Coordinates of C-alpha atoms in Angstrom, one line a residue:
Chain A
M986 CA 17.0 -46.1 62.8
K987 CA 20.0 -47.1 60.8
K988 CA 20.5 -49.4 63.3
I989 CA 17.0 -51.1 63.1
M990 CA 17.4 -51.2 59.4
V991 CA 20.3 -53.3 59.6
F992 CA 19.2 -55.6 62.0
T993 CA 16.1 -56.2 59.8
V994 CA 17.5 -56.9 56.9
V995 CA 19.8 -59.3 58.6
V996 CA 16.7 -61.3 60.2
A997 CA 15.0 -61.3 57.0
L998 CA 18.2 -62.7 54.9
L999 CA 19.1 -65.3 57.9
I1000 CA 15.0 -66.5 57.9
P1001 CA 15.0 -68.0 54.6
A1002 CA 18.8 -69.1 54.9
L1003 CA 17.7 -70.9 57.9
S1004 CA 14.8 -72.7 56.1
F1005 CA 17.0 -73.5 53.5
A1006 CA 19.8 -75.6 55.3
R1007 CA 16.6 -77.8 56.8
K1008 CA 16.9 -79.6 53.3
A1009 CA 19.8 -82.0 53.6
K1010 CA 21.5 -81.3 50.4
Y1011 CA 24.5 -84.0 49.2
E1012 CA 27.4 -82.0 47.3
V1013 CA 29.8 -83.7 45.0
V1014 CA 33.3 -83.4 44.8
E1015 CA 36.4 -85.2 43.9
V1016 CA 37.6 -87.6 45.9
N1017 CA 41.5 -88.2 45.3
N1018 CA 43.1 -89.2 48.4
G1019 CA 40.1 -90.8 50.6
G1020 CA 39.8 -93.6 53.0
G1021 CA 37.6 -96.6 53.6
I1022 CA 35.8 -98.6 55.5
Q1023 CA 36.0 -102.7 56.3
G1024 CA 34.6 -105.1 58.5
T1025 CA 32.7 -107.8 59.4
V1026 CA 29.0 -108.5 60.7
K1027 CA 28.4 -111.1 63.0
T1028 CA 25.9 -112.2 65.6
S1029 CA 26.6 -113.8 69.1
L1030 CA 22.7 -115.3 69.2
K1031 CA 22.0 -118.9 68.3
V1032 CA 18.6 -117.9 65.6
K1033 CA 17.1 -120.2 63.4
D1034 CA 15.0 -119.0 60.3
P1035 CA 11.3 -119.7 59.9
V1036 CA 9.5 -121.5 57.5
V1037 CA 6.2 -119.1 56.5
P1038 CA 3.0 -120.6 55.4
I1039 CA 1.2 -120.0 52.3
N1040 CA -2.5 -119.8 52.2
I1041 CA -4.4 -118.8 48.8
Q1042 CA -7.8 -117.8 49.0
P1043 CA -9.8 -119.4 46.9
K1044 CA -10.8 -117.9 43.9
E1045 CA -14.3 -118.2 41.7
D1046 CA -12.5 -120.3 38.7
P1047 CA -10.4 -123.1 40.2
K1048 CA -7.5 -122.6 37.6
E1049 CA -6.7 -119.7 38.6
T1050 CA -6.5 -120.7 42.4
E1051 CA -4.4 -123.7 41.0
I1052 CA -2.1 -121.5 39.1
E1053 CA -1.5 -119.3 42.4
R1054 CA -0.6 -122.5 44.5
K1055 CA 1.6 -123.9 41.9
T1056 CA 3.4 -120.3 41.6
C1057 CA 3.6 -119.6 45.4
G1058 CA 4.1 -122.9 46.6
K1059 CA 2.9 -124.0 50.2
T1060 CA 5.2 -122.8 52.1
Q1061 CA 8.6 -120.7 51.9
Q1062 CA 11.9 -120.2 53.6
A1063 CA 12.1 -117.0 55.2
G1064 CA 15.4 -115.9 54.3
I1065 CA 15.7 -113.5 57.3
Y1066 CA 18.7 -115.3 58.9
I1067 CA 21.2 -116.2 56.7
V1068 CA 24.0 -116.9 59.0
S1069 CA 27.4 -118.7 58.0
P1070 CA 28.9 -121.9 60.1
S1071 CA 31.2 -118.7 61.8
N1072 CA 28.0 -116.9 62.6
E1073 CA 28.5 -114.0 59.6
V1074 CA 25.3 -112.5 58.9
K1075 CA 24.1 -111.8 55.4
N1076 CA 22.2 -108.9 53.9
V1077 CA 22.7 -106.5 56.3
L1078 CA 22.6 -102.5 55.2
V1079 CA 25.6 -100.8 56.0
I1080 CA 24.8 -97.1 55.8
V1081 CA 26.8 -93.9 56.5
E1082 CA 24.7 -91.5 57.6
G1083 CA 24.7 -87.8 57.4
V1084 CA 27.1 -87.8 54.6
K1085 CA 27.3 -84.0 53.0
K1086 CA 30.1 -84.1 50.8
G1087 CA 31.6 -87.0 48.6
K1088 CA 31.7 -89.0 45.4
A1089 CA 28.5 -89.0 43.2
A1090 CA 26.5 -91.9 43.5
P1091 CA 26.0 -94.2 40.5
K1092 CA 23.3 -93.9 38.1
T1093 CA 22.4 -97.4 37.8
D1094 CA 18.9 -98.6 37.8
L1095 CA 17.5 -101.0 40.7
T1096 CA 15.2 -104.0 39.0
I1097 CA 13.0 -105.5 41.5
N1098 CA 11.4 -108.4 40.1
N1099 CA 8.2 -110.2 41.7
N1100 CA 9.2 -114.1 41.2
K1101 CA 7.6 -117.0 42.5
C1102 CA 5.5 -114.7 45.1
R1103 CA 8.8 -113.3 46.3
F1104 CA 10.5 -109.9 45.8
E1105 CA 14.3 -110.2 44.2
P1106 CA 16.3 -109.0 45.8
L1107 CA 15.8 -109.1 49.5
V1108 CA 17.9 -106.5 50.3
S1109 CA 19.0 -103.8 47.9
I1110 CA 20.4 -100.4 47.0
S1111 CA 18.9 -97.4 44.8
Y1112 CA 20.0 -93.9 43.8
V1113 CA 17.6 -91.1 44.1
K1114 CA 17.2 -89.7 40.4
S1115 CA 17.7 -93.4 39.0
N1116 CA 14.9 -95.5 38.4
Y1117 CA 12.9 -98.3 39.9
I1118 CA 12.3 -101.0 37.5
V1119 CA 9.1 -103.1 38.6
K1120 CA 8.9 -106.5 36.8
N1121 CA 6.3 -109.2 37.0
S1122 CA 7.6 -112.6 36.1
D1123 CA 4.4 -114.7 37.9
P1124 CA 1.4 -115.7 35.7
L1125 CA -0.7 -113.6 38.3
F1126 CA -1.6 -110.8 40.0
H1127 CA 1.0 -108.6 42.0
N1128 CA 1.4 -105.6 43.6
T1129 CA 4.4 -103.7 44.3
S1130 CA 3.7 -100.9 47.1
L1131 CA 7.0 -99.1 48.2
G1132 CA 7.0 -96.9 51.5
V1133 CA 9.5 -95.1 53.3
L1134 CA 10.1 -96.1 57.0
L1135 CA 9.7 -93.0 59.1
K1136 CA 10.3 -93.1 62.9
D1137 CA 7.3 -94.8 63.3
K1138 CA 5.9 -94.7 60.5
R1139 CA 5.6 -96.0 56.7
R1140 CA 5.0 -93.5 54.2
A1141 CA 3.7 -94.4 50.7
V1142 CA 6.2 -93.7 47.9
Y1143 CA 4.5 -96.0 44.9
N1144 CA 1.9 -98.6 44.9
L1145 CA 2.0 -100.0 41.3
A1146 CA -0.4 -102.9 39.7
L1147 CA 1.4 -105.2 37.8
P1148 CA -1.5 -107.8 36.5
Y1149 CA 0.0 -109.8 34.0
Q1150 CA 3.1 -111.4 33.5
N1151 CA 6.3 -110.0 31.6
Q1152 CA 5.1 -106.8 33.0
E1153 CA 7.5 -104.0 33.6
I1154 CA 7.3 -100.7 35.2
K1155 CA 9.8 -98.0 35.5
K1156 CA 9.4 -95.3 38.1
R1157 CA 11.9 -92.4 39.0
N1158 CA 13.5 -92.7 42.6
R1159 CA 12.6 -89.3 44.3
V1160 CA 12.1 -90.2 47.4
A1161 CA 15.7 -90.8 49.9
G1162 CA 15.5 -93.4 52.7
L1163 CA 14.7 -96.9 53.8
I1164 CA 11.9 -98.3 51.6
D1165 CA 9.9 -101.1 52.8
L1166 CA 8.6 -102.9 50.2
K1167 CA 5.0 -104.9 50.3
C1168 CA 2.4 -106.4 47.8
D1169 CA -1.3 -106.0 48.9
A1170 CA -2.4 -109.3 47.3
H1171 CA 0.3 -111.4 49.2
S1172 CA 0.8 -110.9 53.2
W1173 CA 3.9 -112.2 53.1
M1174 CA 6.0 -110.5 50.2
R1175 CA 8.6 -108.2 51.9
A1176 CA 11.7 -106.6 50.6
Y1177 CA 13.9 -103.8 51.9
V1178 CA 15.7 -101.1 49.5
Y1179 CA 18.1 -98.4 51.0
S1180 CA 17.2 -95.5 48.2
S1181 CA 20.4 -93.0 48.6
R1182 CA 21.6 -89.5 47.8
H1183 CA 25.6 -90.7 47.7
P1184 CA 27.5 -93.6 47.3
Y1185 CA 27.9 -94.7 50.6
V1186 CA 25.8 -97.4 51.4
T1187 CA 26.4 -101.4 50.7
I1188 CA 25.3 -104.6 52.2
T1189 CA 27.2 -107.8 53.6
D1190 CA 28.3 -110.7 51.6
A1191 CA 27.8 -114.1 52.8
N1192 CA 30.6 -113.9 55.3
G1193 CA 29.0 -110.6 56.6
N1194 CA 31.8 -108.9 54.9
Y1195 CA 31.4 -105.3 53.8
E1196 CA 33.5 -102.4 52.2
L1197 CA 33.0 -98.9 51.4
K1198 CA 35.8 -96.8 49.6
D1199 CA 36.4 -93.3 48.7
L1200 CA 35.4 -91.5 52.0
L1201 CA 36.7 -88.0 52.4
P1202 CA 38.6 -88.1 55.6
G1203 CA 36.6 -87.4 58.9
K1204 CA 34.5 -89.1 61.1
Y1205 CA 31.1 -90.5 60.2
T1206 CA 28.4 -92.5 61.8
V1207 CA 27.8 -95.9 60.5
R1208 CA 24.4 -97.6 60.5
F1209 CA 23.7 -101.5 60.4
W1210 CA 20.2 -102.3 59.8
H1211 CA 18.5 -105.9 59.3
E1212 CA 15.4 -107.1 59.3
G1213 CA 15.8 -109.6 61.7
F1214 CA 18.0 -107.8 64.6
Q1215 CA 17.8 -104.6 66.6
E1216 CA 20.2 -102.1 64.7
E1217 CA 23.6 -100.7 66.0
T1218 CA 25.0 -97.3 64.9
K1219 CA 28.7 -97.2 65.3
E1220 CA 31.1 -94.2 65.2
V1221 CA 34.6 -94.5 62.9
E1222 CA 37.3 -91.9 61.9
V1223 CA 38.5 -92.4 58.0
K1224 CA 41.6 -91.3 57.4
A1225 CA 43.1 -90.3 53.8
G1226 CA 44.6 -93.5 51.7
K1227 CA 43.9 -95.5 55.0
V1228 CA 40.8 -98.4 55.6
S1229 CA 39.3 -98.0 59.0
K1230 CA 38.2 -101.7 60.6
L1231 CA 35.0 -101.8 61.9
D1232 CA 33.1 -104.7 63.0
V1233 CA 29.7 -105.1 64.4
S1234 CA 27.9 -108.2 66.7
F1235 CA 24.3 -108.3 66.5
S1236 CA 22.7 -109.3 70.3
K1237 CA 19.5 -108.9 69.8
T1238 CA 16.7 -110.2 67.4
R1239 CA 13.7 -108.3 66.0
K1240 CA 10.5 -109.4 64.7
P1241 CA 10.1 -108.4 61.1
D1242 CA 7.0 -106.4 60.5
F1243 CA 5.9 -108.9 57.7
L1244 CA 5.6 -112.0 60.2
G1245 CA 2.6 -109.5 61.9
R1246 CA 0.4 -109.3 58.5
L1247 CA 0.6 -113.4 57.6
Chain B
M237 CA 13.0 -71.1 39.4
E238 CA 14.3 -71.7 43.2
Q239 CA 16.2 -68.7 42.8
F240 CA 13.2 -66.3 42.0
S241 CA 11.3 -67.7 44.9
F242 CA 14.4 -67.0 47.1
L243 CA 14.8 -63.5 46.0
Q244 CA 10.8 -63.1 46.4
K245 CA 10.9 -64.5 49.9
I246 CA 13.8 -62.5 51.1
F247 CA 11.5 -59.5 49.4
R248 CA 8.2 -60.5 51.4
L249 CA 10.0 -61.5 54.8
S250 CA 12.2 -57.4 54.5
L251 CA 8.7 -55.8 53.6
F252 CA 7.2 -57.4 56.5
C253 CA 10.2 -56.9 59.0
F254 CA 10.2 -53.1 57.7
L255 CA 6.6 -53.0 58.0
L256 CA 6.3 -54.5 61.9
V257 CA 9.1 -51.9 62.5
F258 CA 7.8 -49.3 61.0
M259 CA 4.3 -50.0 62.7
T260 CA 5.4 -50.3 66.6
L261 CA 7.8 -47.1 65.5
I262 CA 4.6 -45.1 64.3
P263 CA 1.2 -46.3 65.5
A264 CA -0.4 -43.2 64.9
L265 CA -0.5 -43.6 61.2
Q266 CA -3.8 -45.5 60.9
G267 CA -3.1 -45.6 57.1
V268 CA -0.4 -47.9 57.0
N269 CA -2.1 -50.1 59.2
K270 CA -4.9 -50.6 57.2
A271 CA -2.9 -51.0 54.0
Y272 CA -1.0 -53.7 55.6
G273 CA -4.3 -55.8 57.0
D274 CA -6.1 -55.8 53.4
D275 CA -2.9 -57.5 51.6
E276 CA -3.5 -60.6 52.3
D277 CA -0.1 -62.0 50.5
I278 CA 2.0 -60.3 52.9
D279 CA 0.4 -61.8 55.8
E280 CA 1.2 -65.7 55.6
D281 CA 0.8 -65.7 59.6
R282 CA -2.5 -64.4 59.3
V283 CA -3.5 -67.3 56.9
I284 CA -2.3 -69.8 59.4
E285 CA -4.0 -68.0 62.5
L286 CA -7.3 -68.0 60.7
G287 CA -6.6 -71.6 59.3
K288 CA -6.1 -72.9 62.8
K289 CA -9.6 -71.2 64.1
V290 CA -11.3 -73.1 61.3
Y291 CA -9.5 -76.2 62.2
E292 CA -10.0 -76.0 66.0
T293 CA -13.7 -75.4 65.1
R294 CA -14.4 -77.6 62.5
C295 CA -11.6 -80.5 62.0
M296 CA -10.0 -81.1 65.3
I297 CA -12.9 -83.1 67.0
C298 CA -12.1 -85.8 64.2
H299 CA -8.7 -85.1 63.2
G300 CA -6.8 -84.3 66.4
S301 CA -5.4 -81.2 67.9
K302 CA -1.9 -82.6 66.4
G303 CA -3.1 -83.2 63.3
D304 CA -2.5 -86.9 63.9
G305 CA -6.7 -88.2 63.6
K306 CA -6.7 -89.0 66.8
G307 CA -9.5 -86.7 67.5
F308 CA -12.5 -87.0 70.4
A309 CA -15.0 -88.6 67.7
G310 CA -12.6 -91.5 67.2
I311 CA -13.4 -94.5 64.8
T312 CA -16.6 -94.9 63.0
R313 CA -18.2 -97.6 61.5
R314 CA -20.7 -98.2 59.6
V315 CA -22.0 -101.7 58.6
E316 CA -22.7 -102.5 54.8
K317 CA -25.9 -104.6 53.5
N318 CA -23.3 -108.0 53.2
G319 CA -22.3 -107.7 57.1
R320 CA -19.1 -106.1 56.6
V321 CA -18.0 -103.5 58.6
L322 CA -16.4 -100.3 57.6
K323 CA -14.1 -99.0 59.8
N324 CA -13.2 -94.8 59.1
Y325 CA -10.3 -93.2 60.7
A326 CA -10.4 -89.4 60.2
R327 CA -6.9 -88.9 58.0
D328 CA -3.7 -88.4 60.0
F329 CA -2.0 -85.3 58.7
T330 CA 1.7 -85.8 60.0
M331 CA 1.9 -88.5 57.5
G332 CA 1.4 -86.1 54.5
V333 CA -0.2 -89.0 52.8
F334 CA -3.5 -87.9 51.1
R335 CA -5.6 -90.5 48.9
F336 CA -8.3 -88.4 46.7
R337 CA -5.9 -86.6 44.1
T338 CA -5.6 -85.9 40.9
T339 CA -2.1 -85.7 40.5
P340 CA -0.1 -89.1 39.9
N341 CA 0.4 -92.0 42.2
G342 CA 3.1 -90.9 45.1
C343 CA 2.4 -87.3 45.1
L344 CA 1.0 -84.8 46.9
P345 CA -2.3 -83.7 46.2
D346 CA -2.8 -80.2 44.5
D347 CA -5.2 -77.3 46.5
E348 CA -7.6 -78.0 44.3
D349 CA -8.2 -81.2 45.4
L350 CA -8.1 -80.8 48.7
M351 CA -10.5 -77.9 48.1
K352 CA -13.2 -80.5 46.8
I353 CA -12.8 -83.0 49.5
I354 CA -13.3 -80.6 52.1
S355 CA -16.1 -78.7 50.5
N356 CA -17.6 -82.3 49.3
G357 CA -16.8 -84.3 52.4
V358 CA -16.0 -88.0 52.1
S359 CA -19.4 -90.0 51.8
R360 CA -19.2 -93.4 53.4
S361 CA -16.6 -92.2 55.8
F362 CA -18.5 -89.4 58.0
M363 CA -16.4 -86.6 56.5
P364 CA -19.5 -83.9 56.2
P365 CA -19.1 -81.4 53.7
H366 CA -18.2 -77.8 54.5
K367 CA -19.0 -75.9 51.0
D368 CA -21.9 -73.7 52.5
I369 CA -20.4 -73.9 56.2
L370 CA -16.9 -72.4 55.8
S371 CA -16.3 -69.4 53.2
L372 CA -13.5 -69.4 50.2
E373 CA -11.0 -68.0 52.2
E374 CA -11.7 -70.4 55.3
K375 CA -11.0 -72.9 53.2
K376 CA -8.2 -71.8 51.8
S377 CA -6.5 -70.9 55.3
V378 CA -7.6 -74.2 56.6
I379 CA -5.7 -75.7 53.8
E380 CA -2.6 -73.9 54.1
Y381 CA -2.8 -74.7 58.5
I382 CA -3.6 -78.6 57.5
K383 CA -0.1 -78.7 55.9
T384 CA 1.7 -77.5 58.5
F385 CA 1.8 -80.7 60.3
S386 CA 3.9 -82.3 57.9
E387 CA 7.0 -81.4 56.6
R388 CA 6.6 -83.5 53.2
W389 CA 4.8 -80.2 52.1
E390 CA 8.0 -77.8 52.4
E391 CA 10.5 -81.4 51.0
E392 CA 8.5 -82.3 47.9
D393 CA 7.6 -80.5 44.6
P394 CA 4.3 -80.9 43.6
C395 CA 3.6 -83.2 40.0
D396 CA 1.5 -82.1 37.6
V397 CA -2.2 -82.5 37.6
I398 CA -3.3 -85.8 35.4
E399 CA -5.8 -84.3 32.6
V400 CA -9.2 -86.4 32.6
K401 CA -11.1 -86.2 29.2
K402 CA -14.4 -88.3 29.1
P403 CA -14.9 -89.9 25.6
D404 CA -18.5 -89.6 24.4
W405 CA -19.1 -93.5 24.3
V406 CA -18.3 -94.0 28.2
G407 CA -21.7 -96.0 29.6
S408 CA -22.4 -97.4 25.9
S409 CA -23.0 -101.2 25.9
L410 CA -20.6 -102.2 23.8
S411 CA -18.1 -100.0 26.1
V412 CA -19.4 -101.9 29.1
K413 CA -18.5 -105.4 27.3
K414 CA -15.1 -104.4 26.4
G415 CA -15.0 -103.1 30.5
E416 CA -15.7 -106.4 31.5
R417 CA -12.8 -108.0 30.2
V418 CA -10.4 -105.5 31.4
Y419 CA -11.8 -105.8 35.0
K420 CA -11.1 -109.3 34.7
E421 CA -7.5 -109.0 33.1
M422 CA -6.7 -106.3 35.3
K423 CA -7.5 -108.4 38.8
C424 CA -9.6 -105.7 40.0
W425 CA -11.9 -108.7 41.1
E426 CA -9.2 -109.8 43.1
C427 CA -9.8 -107.1 45.7
H428 CA -12.9 -106.1 44.7
G429 CA -14.8 -109.2 44.1
E430 CA -16.1 -110.6 40.7
E431 CA -19.6 -108.7 41.4
G432 CA -17.9 -105.7 42.5
K433 CA -18.9 -106.4 46.3
G434 CA -15.8 -105.6 47.8
D435 CA -15.3 -109.2 48.8
G436 CA -12.4 -110.6 46.5
P437 CA -10.3 -113.1 47.4
K438 CA -7.8 -110.5 48.7
S439 CA -10.0 -108.6 50.5
D440 CA -9.5 -110.1 53.9
K441 CA -5.6 -109.3 54.2
I442 CA -5.2 -105.6 52.9
K443 CA -3.4 -103.3 55.5
D444 CA -3.6 -99.3 55.2
D445 CA -0.3 -98.0 55.5
W446 CA -1.3 -97.2 59.3
G447 CA -1.6 -101.0 59.7
K448 CA -5.1 -101.3 60.3
P449 CA -7.5 -103.7 57.9
I450 CA -8.7 -101.7 55.2
L451 CA -11.8 -103.2 53.0
P452 CA -11.9 -102.3 49.0
F453 CA -14.7 -101.0 47.5
N454 CA -18.1 -102.4 47.2
F455 CA -19.0 -101.1 43.6
V456 CA -22.9 -102.1 44.8
T457 CA -23.4 -99.2 47.2
G458 CA -22.8 -97.0 44.3
E459 CA -21.4 -94.5 46.1
L460 CA -17.4 -93.5 45.7
K461 CA -15.8 -91.7 48.8
R462 CA -14.2 -89.3 46.8
G463 CA -17.8 -88.9 44.6
S464 CA -19.4 -91.1 42.1
S465 CA -18.9 -89.4 38.9
A466 CA -17.0 -91.3 35.5
E467 CA -14.4 -88.9 36.1
N468 CA -13.9 -90.2 39.6
I469 CA -13.8 -93.8 39.0
Y470 CA -11.1 -93.1 35.7
I471 CA -8.9 -91.3 38.4
T472 CA -9.2 -93.4 41.3
F473 CA -7.5 -96.1 39.7
T474 CA -5.0 -94.1 37.3
T475 CA -3.5 -92.6 40.5
G476 CA -4.0 -94.8 43.1
L477 CA -5.4 -94.4 46.5
D478 CA -2.1 -93.6 48.3
G479 CA -1.7 -95.3 51.6
T480 CA -4.6 -97.9 51.4
G481 CA -3.9 -100.9 49.1
M482 CA -5.7 -99.6 46.0
P483 CA -2.6 -98.9 43.7
S484 CA -1.9 -97.1 40.6
Y485 CA -3.0 -98.9 36.9
E486 CA -1.2 -95.5 35.3
D487 CA 1.4 -97.8 33.6
S488 CA -0.6 -100.9 33.0
L489 CA -3.7 -99.5 30.9
N490 CA -4.2 -97.4 28.2
E491 CA -6.4 -94.3 27.4
E492 CA -9.4 -96.4 26.2
D493 CA -9.5 -99.4 27.9
R494 CA -9.2 -97.0 31.2
W495 CA -12.7 -95.7 29.9
H496 CA -14.2 -99.0 28.9
L497 CA -13.3 -100.0 32.6
V498 CA -15.2 -96.6 34.0
S499 CA -18.3 -98.0 31.7
Y500 CA -18.2 -101.5 33.7
T501 CA -18.0 -100.4 36.7
L502 CA -20.8 -97.7 36.6
K503 CA -22.8 -100.8 35.7
L504 CA -21.7 -102.8 38.8
M505 CA -22.5 -98.9 40.8
G506 CA -26.1 -99.3 39.1
K507 CA -25.5 -95.5 37.7
L508 CA -25.3 -96.4 33.8
K509 CA -28.9 -94.4 33.6
S510 CA -27.7 -91.4 35.6
L511 CA -25.1 -90.6 32.9
H512 CA -27.3 -89.7 30.1

C-alpha cells in the first residue's frame, strides 16, 4: 500500500511538471566569456527584383482617389532581392533557435511606419515585453495587421486601424515568433518582424554580413530566413572567447505570399 | 498566482490519483464511488468526455472531427440582395482565433463570449443556435472540449473583458449626425461603403487569415453575425474581428465618438426605431 501511495504521489507531481516544461521559457544569466557567430549570406542564383503594379480603386470623392494615387504611386520596386554585385544578400533574418539561456533581451521598442503605402522597415526585430509603435505617415487609411507564422498558418496577433495621418499606436509585444505584417486596405503592403525572447537574432547588411555576440558556449541551430528564398538551417558550435564562422548560400527561390494577394 | 494554481493542480491530481487507486482496491465501497461521481470539479476528464460527445453529435458536421472547420457540411453560400455572394466557412478551432469577443484585439475570448455564440448561433452564417438544444452543463463541456484543439489556450493568459455602458442619448438625431462624420473620418466606408452596403473601394481585395476572400458587413441587411444590438456594434469595432481584416479602433476613437458611430450605423441598419 505504501509503495502505491508513493507511486501515486510521484505521478501526481510529474504530470504538472511535464506540462510546465512545454512552455518554452528563457532564462536570463550573465554571460562573461561567451562566444560569437559571424558570417555572410550569399546566393548562387541570378535573381531579379520585380516591380509591383499598384491599383487604387476609385472612391466616391475623386479628390480622395487622387490623394491615394499620389501617395502610393503607380508602381513600387518590390525590394525583395537586394543583392550586392558579389551576390551578397541583404535583409536575411539570422535567428539562433531554441536558446534556453543567455543575456537579457534589449528593451527597445520597434517603430513600424506606414509611409508612402509601404511598411518601414521591411525586416526588423522586436522583443517580447517591449512595445510595437505603429505609425501612419500617410494622409489616408491604413490598417496594420500582425500575424504570427506557424507551420502552415498565420495567426492574428493585432489588427489596428490607422485612419488618419500622424497617428501613433503603442501595443505590447506579447507573442514570440516570425510575425507577418499586412494592410487589408493595400494588398501589396508587407513586412516581417522577428519577435524574440532572447537577443540572439540579427539581420544581414548590404554586404550580406551578420554578427551575433555573447552566446554561452555550446551547440546551436541557426535559421536563415528571407522572404524570397527557401530558408536554411545550420548547426554551429560556439566556444568561449572565440568567434565561429558560419556562411550560407541560398540556392532556391520562393514566391513571397504578398505577390499572390495582388 | 501561478504558484497557487500549481499547488492546486498537484493537490487535485494527487487527490484524483489517490481516489483512483482507492476505488480499484475497494470497489465494494459504493459510497466513495458516488461522492466521486458527484464532484464535477475533481473530474476534468469527465467534462472533456461529455464535451466530446456533444461536439460529435452537434458541431462536428460543420467544424470537422479535427476541429479544423472542414466538416461534412462544407462551405455554405448566401446570396445577398445586391448580388454579392457571402461564403461561410465553419471556424477552424486549431488556429485558436475567435471573432466575437468582448476581450481586446488579439486576445482569446472569455467563456461567456463562447457561451453566447454557442447559445445564439451566428446569423447569416448558418451556425444554428443551441440555446434550447443543449443544457448548461453540455454547453460548458463543449467549450472546454473545443479548447483542446489549440495549444493557444495553454500558452496565453486571459485578457480582461471590455466594459460596455450605453449612454441614453444613443440613437438621438444629433448623435446620428455626429456619427455620420465619425463614419467618414474613421474610413469605415473604405471597406463598408459610403451607404454601408459592404461595397467600399477596398472591399474586393480583403482576405481572411486562412487566405479566403471575405466581404465587409453590409449594414443594410440589418443583421450582425454576433447579434444586432447597439452594444454588439460598439464591441465589434472596438475589439476588431480577429482573423478577418476588420481592424480594432480601440486606440483611434474616444468613448463618446464610438457611441455616435453606433447611432449612425443603427440608422444604416434601419434599427433606430427598435432602440426606443
